[in-house]
Coordinates of C-alpha atoms in Angstrom, one line a residue:
X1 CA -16.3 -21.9 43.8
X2 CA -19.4 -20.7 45.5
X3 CA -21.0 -21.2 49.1
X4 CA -20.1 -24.9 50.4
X5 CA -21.7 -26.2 53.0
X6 CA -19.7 -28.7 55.8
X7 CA -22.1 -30.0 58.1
X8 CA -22.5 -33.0 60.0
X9 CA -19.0 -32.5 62.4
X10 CA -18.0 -32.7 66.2
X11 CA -16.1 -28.4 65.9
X12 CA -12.8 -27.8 67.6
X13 CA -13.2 -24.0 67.1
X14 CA -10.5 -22.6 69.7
X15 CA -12.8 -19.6 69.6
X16 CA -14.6 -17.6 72.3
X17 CA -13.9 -18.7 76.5
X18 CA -15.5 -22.4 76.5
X19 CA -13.2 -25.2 76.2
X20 CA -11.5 -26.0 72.6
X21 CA -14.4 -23.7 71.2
X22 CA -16.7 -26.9 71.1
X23 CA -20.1 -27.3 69.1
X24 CA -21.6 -30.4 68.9
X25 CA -23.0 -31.1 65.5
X26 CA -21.8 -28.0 63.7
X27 CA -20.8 -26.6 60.7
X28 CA -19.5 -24.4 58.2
X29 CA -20.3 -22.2 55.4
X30 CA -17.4 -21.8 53.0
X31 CA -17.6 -18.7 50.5
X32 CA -14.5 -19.1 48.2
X33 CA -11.4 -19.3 50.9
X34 CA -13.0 -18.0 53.3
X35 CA -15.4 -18.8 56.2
X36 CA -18.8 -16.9 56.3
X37 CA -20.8 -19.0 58.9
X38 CA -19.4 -21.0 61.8
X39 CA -22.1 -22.9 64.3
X40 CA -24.6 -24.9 65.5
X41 CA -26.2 -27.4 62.1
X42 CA -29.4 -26.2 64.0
X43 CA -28.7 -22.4 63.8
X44 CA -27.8 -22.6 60.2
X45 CA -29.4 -19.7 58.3
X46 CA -32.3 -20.5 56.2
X47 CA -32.3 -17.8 53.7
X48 CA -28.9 -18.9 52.1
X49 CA -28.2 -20.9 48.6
X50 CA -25.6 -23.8 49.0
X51 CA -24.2 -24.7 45.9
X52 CA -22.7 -27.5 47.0
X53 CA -22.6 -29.8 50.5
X54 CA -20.1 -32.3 52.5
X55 CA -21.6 -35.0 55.0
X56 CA -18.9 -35.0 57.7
X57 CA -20.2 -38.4 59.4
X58 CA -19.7 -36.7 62.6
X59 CA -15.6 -36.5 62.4
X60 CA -14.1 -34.2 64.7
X61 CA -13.1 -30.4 62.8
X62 CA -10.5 -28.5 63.9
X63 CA -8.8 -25.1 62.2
X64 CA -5.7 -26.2 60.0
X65 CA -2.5 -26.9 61.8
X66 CA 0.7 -24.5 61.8
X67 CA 4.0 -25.2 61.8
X68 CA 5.5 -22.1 62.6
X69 CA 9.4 -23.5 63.0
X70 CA 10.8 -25.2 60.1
X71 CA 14.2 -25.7 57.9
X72 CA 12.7 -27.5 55.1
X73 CA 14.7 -26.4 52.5
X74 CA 18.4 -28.7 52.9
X75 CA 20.7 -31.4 51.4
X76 CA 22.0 -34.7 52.7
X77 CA 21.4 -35.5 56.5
X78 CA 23.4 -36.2 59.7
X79 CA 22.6 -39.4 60.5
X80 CA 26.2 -39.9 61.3
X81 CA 26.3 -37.5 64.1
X82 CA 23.2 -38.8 65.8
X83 CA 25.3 -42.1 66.1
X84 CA 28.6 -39.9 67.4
X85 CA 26.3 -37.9 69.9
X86 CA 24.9 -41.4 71.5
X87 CA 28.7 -42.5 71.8
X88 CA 29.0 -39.2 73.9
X89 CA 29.8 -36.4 71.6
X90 CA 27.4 -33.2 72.1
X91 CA 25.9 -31.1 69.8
X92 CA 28.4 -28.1 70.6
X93 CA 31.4 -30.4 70.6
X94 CA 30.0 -31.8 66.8
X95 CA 29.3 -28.1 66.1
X96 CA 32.9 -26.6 66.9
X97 CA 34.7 -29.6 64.9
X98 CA 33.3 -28.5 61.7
X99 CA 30.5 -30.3 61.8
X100 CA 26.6 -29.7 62.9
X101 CA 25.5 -26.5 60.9
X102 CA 28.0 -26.4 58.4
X103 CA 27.8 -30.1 57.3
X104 CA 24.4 -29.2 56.5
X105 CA 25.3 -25.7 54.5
X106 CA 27.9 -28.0 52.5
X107 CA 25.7 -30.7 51.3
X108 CA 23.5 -27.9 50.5
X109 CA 25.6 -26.0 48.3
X110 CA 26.1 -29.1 46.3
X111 CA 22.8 -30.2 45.3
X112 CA 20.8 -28.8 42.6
X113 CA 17.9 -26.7 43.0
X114 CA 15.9 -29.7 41.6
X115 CA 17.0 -31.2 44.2
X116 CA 16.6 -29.2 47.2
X117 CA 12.9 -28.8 45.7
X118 CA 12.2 -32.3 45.7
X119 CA 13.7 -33.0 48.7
X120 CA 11.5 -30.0 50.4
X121 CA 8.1 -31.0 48.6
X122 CA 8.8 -34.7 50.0
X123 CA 8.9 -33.0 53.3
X124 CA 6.1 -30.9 53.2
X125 CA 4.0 -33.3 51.7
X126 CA 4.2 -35.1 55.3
X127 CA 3.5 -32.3 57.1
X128 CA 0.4 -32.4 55.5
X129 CA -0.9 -35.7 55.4
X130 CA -1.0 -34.7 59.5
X131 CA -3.0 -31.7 58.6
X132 CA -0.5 -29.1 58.5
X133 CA -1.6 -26.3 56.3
X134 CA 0.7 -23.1 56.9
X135 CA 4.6 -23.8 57.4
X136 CA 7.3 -21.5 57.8
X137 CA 10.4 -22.3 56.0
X138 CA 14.1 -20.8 56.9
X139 CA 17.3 -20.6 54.9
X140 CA 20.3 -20.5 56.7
X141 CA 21.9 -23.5 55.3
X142 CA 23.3 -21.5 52.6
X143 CA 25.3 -18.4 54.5
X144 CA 26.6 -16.9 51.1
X145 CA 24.2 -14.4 49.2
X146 CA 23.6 -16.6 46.1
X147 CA 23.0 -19.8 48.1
X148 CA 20.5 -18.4 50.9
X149 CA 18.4 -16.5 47.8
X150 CA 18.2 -20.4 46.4
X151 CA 16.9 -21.5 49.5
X152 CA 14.4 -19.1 49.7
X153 CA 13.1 -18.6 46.1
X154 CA 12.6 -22.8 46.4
X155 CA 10.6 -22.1 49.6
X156 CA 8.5 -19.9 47.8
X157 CA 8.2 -22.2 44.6
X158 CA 7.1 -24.8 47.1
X159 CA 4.1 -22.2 47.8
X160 CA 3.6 -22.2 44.3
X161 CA 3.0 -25.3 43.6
X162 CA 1.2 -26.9 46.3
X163 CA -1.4 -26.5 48.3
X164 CA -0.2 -25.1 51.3
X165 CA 0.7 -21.6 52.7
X166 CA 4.6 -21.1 53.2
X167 CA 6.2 -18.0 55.1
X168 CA 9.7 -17.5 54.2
X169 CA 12.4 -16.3 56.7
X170 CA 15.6 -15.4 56.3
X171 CA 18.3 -16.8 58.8
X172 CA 21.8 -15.8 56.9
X173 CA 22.8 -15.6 61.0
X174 CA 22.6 -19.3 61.1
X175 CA 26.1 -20.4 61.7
X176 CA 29.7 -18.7 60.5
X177 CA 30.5 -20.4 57.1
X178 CA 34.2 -21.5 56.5
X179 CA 35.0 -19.0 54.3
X180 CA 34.6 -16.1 57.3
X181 CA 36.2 -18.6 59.8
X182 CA 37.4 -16.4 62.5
X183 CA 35.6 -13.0 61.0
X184 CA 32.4 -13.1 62.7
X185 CA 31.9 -9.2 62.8
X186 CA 32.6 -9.6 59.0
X187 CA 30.2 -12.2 58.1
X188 CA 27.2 -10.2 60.4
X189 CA 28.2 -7.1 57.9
X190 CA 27.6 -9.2 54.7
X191 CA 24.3 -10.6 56.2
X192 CA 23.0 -7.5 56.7
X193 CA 24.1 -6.2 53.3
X194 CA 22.9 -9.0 51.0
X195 CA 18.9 -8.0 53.1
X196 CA 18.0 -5.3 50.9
X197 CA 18.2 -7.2 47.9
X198 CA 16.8 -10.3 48.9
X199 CA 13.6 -8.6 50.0
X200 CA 13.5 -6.4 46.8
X201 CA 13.0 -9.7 45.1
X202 CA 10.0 -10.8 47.5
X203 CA 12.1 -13.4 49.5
X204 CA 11.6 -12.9 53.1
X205 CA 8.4 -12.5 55.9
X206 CA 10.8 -12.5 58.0
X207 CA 14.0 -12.1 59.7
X208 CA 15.5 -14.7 62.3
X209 CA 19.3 -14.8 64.3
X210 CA 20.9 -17.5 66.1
X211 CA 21.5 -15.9 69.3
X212 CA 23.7 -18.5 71.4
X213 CA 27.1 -20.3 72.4
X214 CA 27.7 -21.6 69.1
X215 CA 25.3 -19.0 67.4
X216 CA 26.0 -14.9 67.4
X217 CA 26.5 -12.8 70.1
X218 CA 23.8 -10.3 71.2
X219 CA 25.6 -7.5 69.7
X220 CA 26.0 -9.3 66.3
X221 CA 22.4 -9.8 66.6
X222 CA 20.9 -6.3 67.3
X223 CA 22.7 -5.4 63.8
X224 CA 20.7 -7.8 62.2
X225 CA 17.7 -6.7 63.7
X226 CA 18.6 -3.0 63.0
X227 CA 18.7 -3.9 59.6
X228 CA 15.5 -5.5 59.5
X229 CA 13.7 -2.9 61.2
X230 CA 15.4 -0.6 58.4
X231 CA 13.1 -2.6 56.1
X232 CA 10.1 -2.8 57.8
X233 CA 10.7 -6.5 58.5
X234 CA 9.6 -8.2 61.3
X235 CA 12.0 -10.5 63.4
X236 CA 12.1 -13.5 65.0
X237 CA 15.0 -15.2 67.3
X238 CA 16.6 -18.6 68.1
X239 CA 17.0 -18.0 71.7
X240 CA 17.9 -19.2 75.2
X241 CA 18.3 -23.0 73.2
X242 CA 22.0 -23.7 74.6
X243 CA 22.4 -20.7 77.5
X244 CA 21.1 -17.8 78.4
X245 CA 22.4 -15.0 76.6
X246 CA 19.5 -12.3 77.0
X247 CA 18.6 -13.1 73.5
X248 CA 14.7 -12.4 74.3
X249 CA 14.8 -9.3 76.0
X250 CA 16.8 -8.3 72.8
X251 CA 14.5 -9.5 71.0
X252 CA 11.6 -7.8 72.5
X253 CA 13.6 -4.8 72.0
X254 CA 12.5 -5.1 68.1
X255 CA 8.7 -6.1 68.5
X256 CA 10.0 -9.7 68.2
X257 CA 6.9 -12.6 66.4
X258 CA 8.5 -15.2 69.1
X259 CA 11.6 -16.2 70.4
X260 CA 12.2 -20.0 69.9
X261 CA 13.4 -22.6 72.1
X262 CA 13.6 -21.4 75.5
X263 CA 15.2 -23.7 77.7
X264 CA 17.2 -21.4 79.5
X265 CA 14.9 -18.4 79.7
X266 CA 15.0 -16.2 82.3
X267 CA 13.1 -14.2 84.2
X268 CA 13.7 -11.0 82.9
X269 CA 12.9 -12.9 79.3
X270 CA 9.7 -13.6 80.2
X271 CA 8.8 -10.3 81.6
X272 CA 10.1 -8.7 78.4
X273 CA 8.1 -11.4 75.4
X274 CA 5.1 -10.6 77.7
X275 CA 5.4 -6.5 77.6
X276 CA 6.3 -7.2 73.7
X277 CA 3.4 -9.7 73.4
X278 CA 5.8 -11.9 71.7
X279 CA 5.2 -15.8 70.9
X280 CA 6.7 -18.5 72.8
X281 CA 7.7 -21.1 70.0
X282 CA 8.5 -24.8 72.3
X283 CA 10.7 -27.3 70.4
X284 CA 10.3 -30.3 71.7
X285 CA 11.4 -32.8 69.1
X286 CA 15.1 -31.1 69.5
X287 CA 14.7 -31.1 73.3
X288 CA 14.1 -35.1 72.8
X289 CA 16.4 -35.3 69.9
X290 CA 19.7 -33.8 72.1
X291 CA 18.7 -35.5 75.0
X292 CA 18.2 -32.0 76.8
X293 CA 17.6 -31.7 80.4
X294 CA 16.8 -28.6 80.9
X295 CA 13.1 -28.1 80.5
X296 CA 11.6 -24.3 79.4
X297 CA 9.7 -22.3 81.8
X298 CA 6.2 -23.2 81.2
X299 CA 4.4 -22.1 84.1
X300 CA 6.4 -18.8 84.3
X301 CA 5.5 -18.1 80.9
X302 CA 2.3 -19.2 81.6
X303 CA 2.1 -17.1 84.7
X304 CA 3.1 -14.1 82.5
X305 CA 0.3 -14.3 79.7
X306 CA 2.6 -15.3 76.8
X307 CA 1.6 -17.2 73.9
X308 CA 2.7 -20.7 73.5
X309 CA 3.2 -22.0 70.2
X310 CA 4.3 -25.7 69.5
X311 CA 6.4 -26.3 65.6
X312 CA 8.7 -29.1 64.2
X313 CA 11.8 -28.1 64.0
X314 CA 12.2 -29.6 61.2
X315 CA 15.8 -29.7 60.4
X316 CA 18.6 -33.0 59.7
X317 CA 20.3 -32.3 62.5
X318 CA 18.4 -31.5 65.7
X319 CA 15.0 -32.4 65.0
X320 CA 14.4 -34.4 61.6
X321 CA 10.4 -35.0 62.6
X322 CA 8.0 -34.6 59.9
X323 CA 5.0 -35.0 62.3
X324 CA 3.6 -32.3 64.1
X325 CA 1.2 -34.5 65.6
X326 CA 4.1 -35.9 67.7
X327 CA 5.3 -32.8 69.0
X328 CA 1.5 -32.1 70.4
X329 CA 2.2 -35.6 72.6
X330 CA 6.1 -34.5 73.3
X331 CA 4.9 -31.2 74.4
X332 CA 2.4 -32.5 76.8
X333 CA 4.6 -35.4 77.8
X334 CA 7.8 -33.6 78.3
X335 CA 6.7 -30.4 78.8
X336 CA 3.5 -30.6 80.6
X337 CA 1.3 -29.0 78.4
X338 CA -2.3 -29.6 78.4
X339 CA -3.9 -31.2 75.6
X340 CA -5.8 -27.4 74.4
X341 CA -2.7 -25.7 75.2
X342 CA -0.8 -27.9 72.7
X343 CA -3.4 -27.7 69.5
X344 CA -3.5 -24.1 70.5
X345 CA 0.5 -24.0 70.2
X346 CA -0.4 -25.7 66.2
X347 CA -3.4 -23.7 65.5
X348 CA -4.0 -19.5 67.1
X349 CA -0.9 -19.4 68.4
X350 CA 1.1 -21.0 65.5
X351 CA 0.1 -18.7 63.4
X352 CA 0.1 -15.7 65.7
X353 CA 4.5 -16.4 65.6
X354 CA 3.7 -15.6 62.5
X355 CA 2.2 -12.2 62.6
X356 CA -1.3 -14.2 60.7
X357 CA -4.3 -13.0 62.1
X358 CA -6.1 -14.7 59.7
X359 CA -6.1 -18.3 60.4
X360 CA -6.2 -20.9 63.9
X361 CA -9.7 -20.5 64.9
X362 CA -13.0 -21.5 62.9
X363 CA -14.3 -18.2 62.8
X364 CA -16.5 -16.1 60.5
X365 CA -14.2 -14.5 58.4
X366 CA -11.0 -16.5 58.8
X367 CA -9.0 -18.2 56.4
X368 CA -10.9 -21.5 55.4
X369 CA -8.7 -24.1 56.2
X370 CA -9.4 -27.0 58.2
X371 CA -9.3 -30.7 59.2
X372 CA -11.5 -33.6 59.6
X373 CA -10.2 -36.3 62.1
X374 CA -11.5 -40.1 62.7
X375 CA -11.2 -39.0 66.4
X376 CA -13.9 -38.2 69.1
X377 CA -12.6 -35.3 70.6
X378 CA -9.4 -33.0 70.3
X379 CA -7.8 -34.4 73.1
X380 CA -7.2 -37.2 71.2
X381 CA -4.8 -35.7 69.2
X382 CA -2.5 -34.9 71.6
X383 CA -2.7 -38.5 73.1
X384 CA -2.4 -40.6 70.7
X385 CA 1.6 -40.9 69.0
X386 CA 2.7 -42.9 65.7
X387 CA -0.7 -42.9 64.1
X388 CA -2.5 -40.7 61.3
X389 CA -6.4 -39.7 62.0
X390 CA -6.1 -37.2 59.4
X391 CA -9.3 -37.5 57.4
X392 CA -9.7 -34.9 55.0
X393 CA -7.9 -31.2 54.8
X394 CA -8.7 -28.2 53.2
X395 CA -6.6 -25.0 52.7
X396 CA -8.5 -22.0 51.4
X397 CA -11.6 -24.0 50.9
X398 CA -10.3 -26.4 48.6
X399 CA -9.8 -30.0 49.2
X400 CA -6.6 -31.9 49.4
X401 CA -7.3 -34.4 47.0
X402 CA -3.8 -36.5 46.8

């Protein structure tokens, strides 16, 4: 591929103490899919050999975006239940009847790989256009052995085959399916038992519990996480969405990536994700979605030095956004997030949830993907809602093309 010059651009770098990271007329030296020079055009060293160069008209650069929260991989969608929830019905009320989850796992049992695939690449595919170059993708709307390995192995034909970076987690702890109705302690067991395999075969970065009401109980939890650890797999936890069941502290317990949600955390939760230096992953397109009230603890986490990180949700029931740009307005708007803290929650810190060190900042020697905006500066991005200034984007140092 050779040394590629970018020049000519407005840099976001989210690097070092100023402010976003900001050069003014900078650029970038490419080598293969990574980045070996990251400055002022002026300071540009003169000794080296471009073998090729890109004229960035001044467009504003920024690292590539992260989506560190997803459920990509599903069939059918719920479109019914948004219209029963605005008659009054609630989530956990849908949930309890049969529906919610498990609606979900049983239209996705029924399609065809082919189908979940396409369906997923249609997704991703928008998540892109927006810049998005690193998702992470859960199962969880399989809860049987053979059906969460399908979900998986597509998320990781999905990396495969397009341009994009994809980190696969495993959520078997979703929801109980009908066939363990009433055996939750059962269905935790065979969870934990169908792990060894599905990592033998490459499936999972991950590990991930629902840790609520509706969800598992702490207890069912730690098992799951004790498994993990067994493995050498890091974990990551739905927690504090519905109630506050101590879910973070539990997960800090295990060296925890993040804990997701948040709206009822505690305290004590965000004393113990701070001492575990583990990621605070804000959701606000289900907060806006479920018409929540109660808002997470942003100052106190804040306060406490823990990393916020902003992701989709994507997911047909809770959150079915495909624009991560949105949720960089939703989290400022709703949960007063500043514009930097909010591309930092899409870029460092999304992929920090992630246990990648490797990407978020235009840095020497990070990852080279990036994105050219029609926008001045990156405040824009966080202000502006329902439009597309996504230029050009390139993952590893090669351009998106289509």
């Amino acid at each position: 591929m050779g040394l590629t010059l970018w020049r000519n651009a407005r840099l976001a770098t989210l690097d070092g103490d100023s402010p976003w990271g900001l050069i003014e007329r900078g650029a970038l030296l490419v080598d293969g899919g990574t980045l070996r020079w990251v400055g002022a055009e002026a300071d540009l060293p003169r000794a080296v050999a471009v073998d090729s160069e890109h004229d960035l008209s001044g467009a504003l650069l920024t690292p590539g975006l992260v989506d560190c929260h997803t459920h990509l991989v599903y069939g059918g969608n719920r479109a019914r239940e948004f219209e029963l929830r605005l008659q009054g019905a609630t989530y956990e009320e849908l949930a309890r009847a049969g529906g919610g989850i498990r609606a979900t796992v049983a239209a996705t049992r029924a399609a065809s790989d082919d189908e979940l695939f396409q369906g997923a690449r249609r997704r991703a595919l928008a998540l892109m256009a927006e810049g998005v170059t690193t998702i992470e993708i859960k199962s969880g709307y399989g809860l049987s052995r053979e059906h969460e390995a399908r979900m998986l192995r597509i998320a990781r034909r999905l990396a495969l085959e397009m341009l994009l970076t994809v980190r696969t987690t495993y959520l078997g702890a979703h929801a109980l399916p009908p066939e363990f109705y009433g055996r939750a302690d059962d269905y935790i067991e065979a969870v934990c038992a169908w792990l060894p395999a599905l990592h033998a075969e490459g499936l999972i970065d991950a590990v991930d519990v629902f840790c609520d009401r509706i969800g598992f109980t702490p207890a069912q939890t730690r098992r799951v996480f004790a498994a993990a650890k067994t493995l050498g797999l890091p974990v990551k936890l739905h927690a504090e969405q519905l109630s506050n069941q101590g879910g973070a502290q539990l997960a800090a317990e295990f060296g925890a990536l993040s804990c997701d949600h948040l709206e009822y955390l505690g305290d004590a939760g965000v004393a113990a994700m701070a001492r575990a230096r583990a990621v605070a992953v804000l959701l606000p397109g289900a907060f806006y979605f479920l018409r929540e009230t109660k808002l997470p603890p942003v100052e106190q986490l804040r306060a406490a030095g823990v990393p916020i990180a902003l992701a989709t949700d994507h997911n047909p029931g809770s959150s079915p956004t495909l624009s991560l740009l949105l949720m960089l307005n939703m989290a400022c708007t709703l949960f007063r997030l500043t514009p930097e803290e909010a591309l930092r929650g899409v870029t460092v810190n999304g992929a920090r949830a992630l246990g990648l060190a490797d990407r978020g900042r235009l840095a020497a020697g990070q990852r080279a993907d990036f994105v050219a905006w029609d926008l001045d500066h990156p405040n824009e991005l966080a202000y502006g809602f329902g439009c597309n200034p996504c230029r050009r984007l390139v993952v590893a140092g090669a351009e998106r093309t289509s």
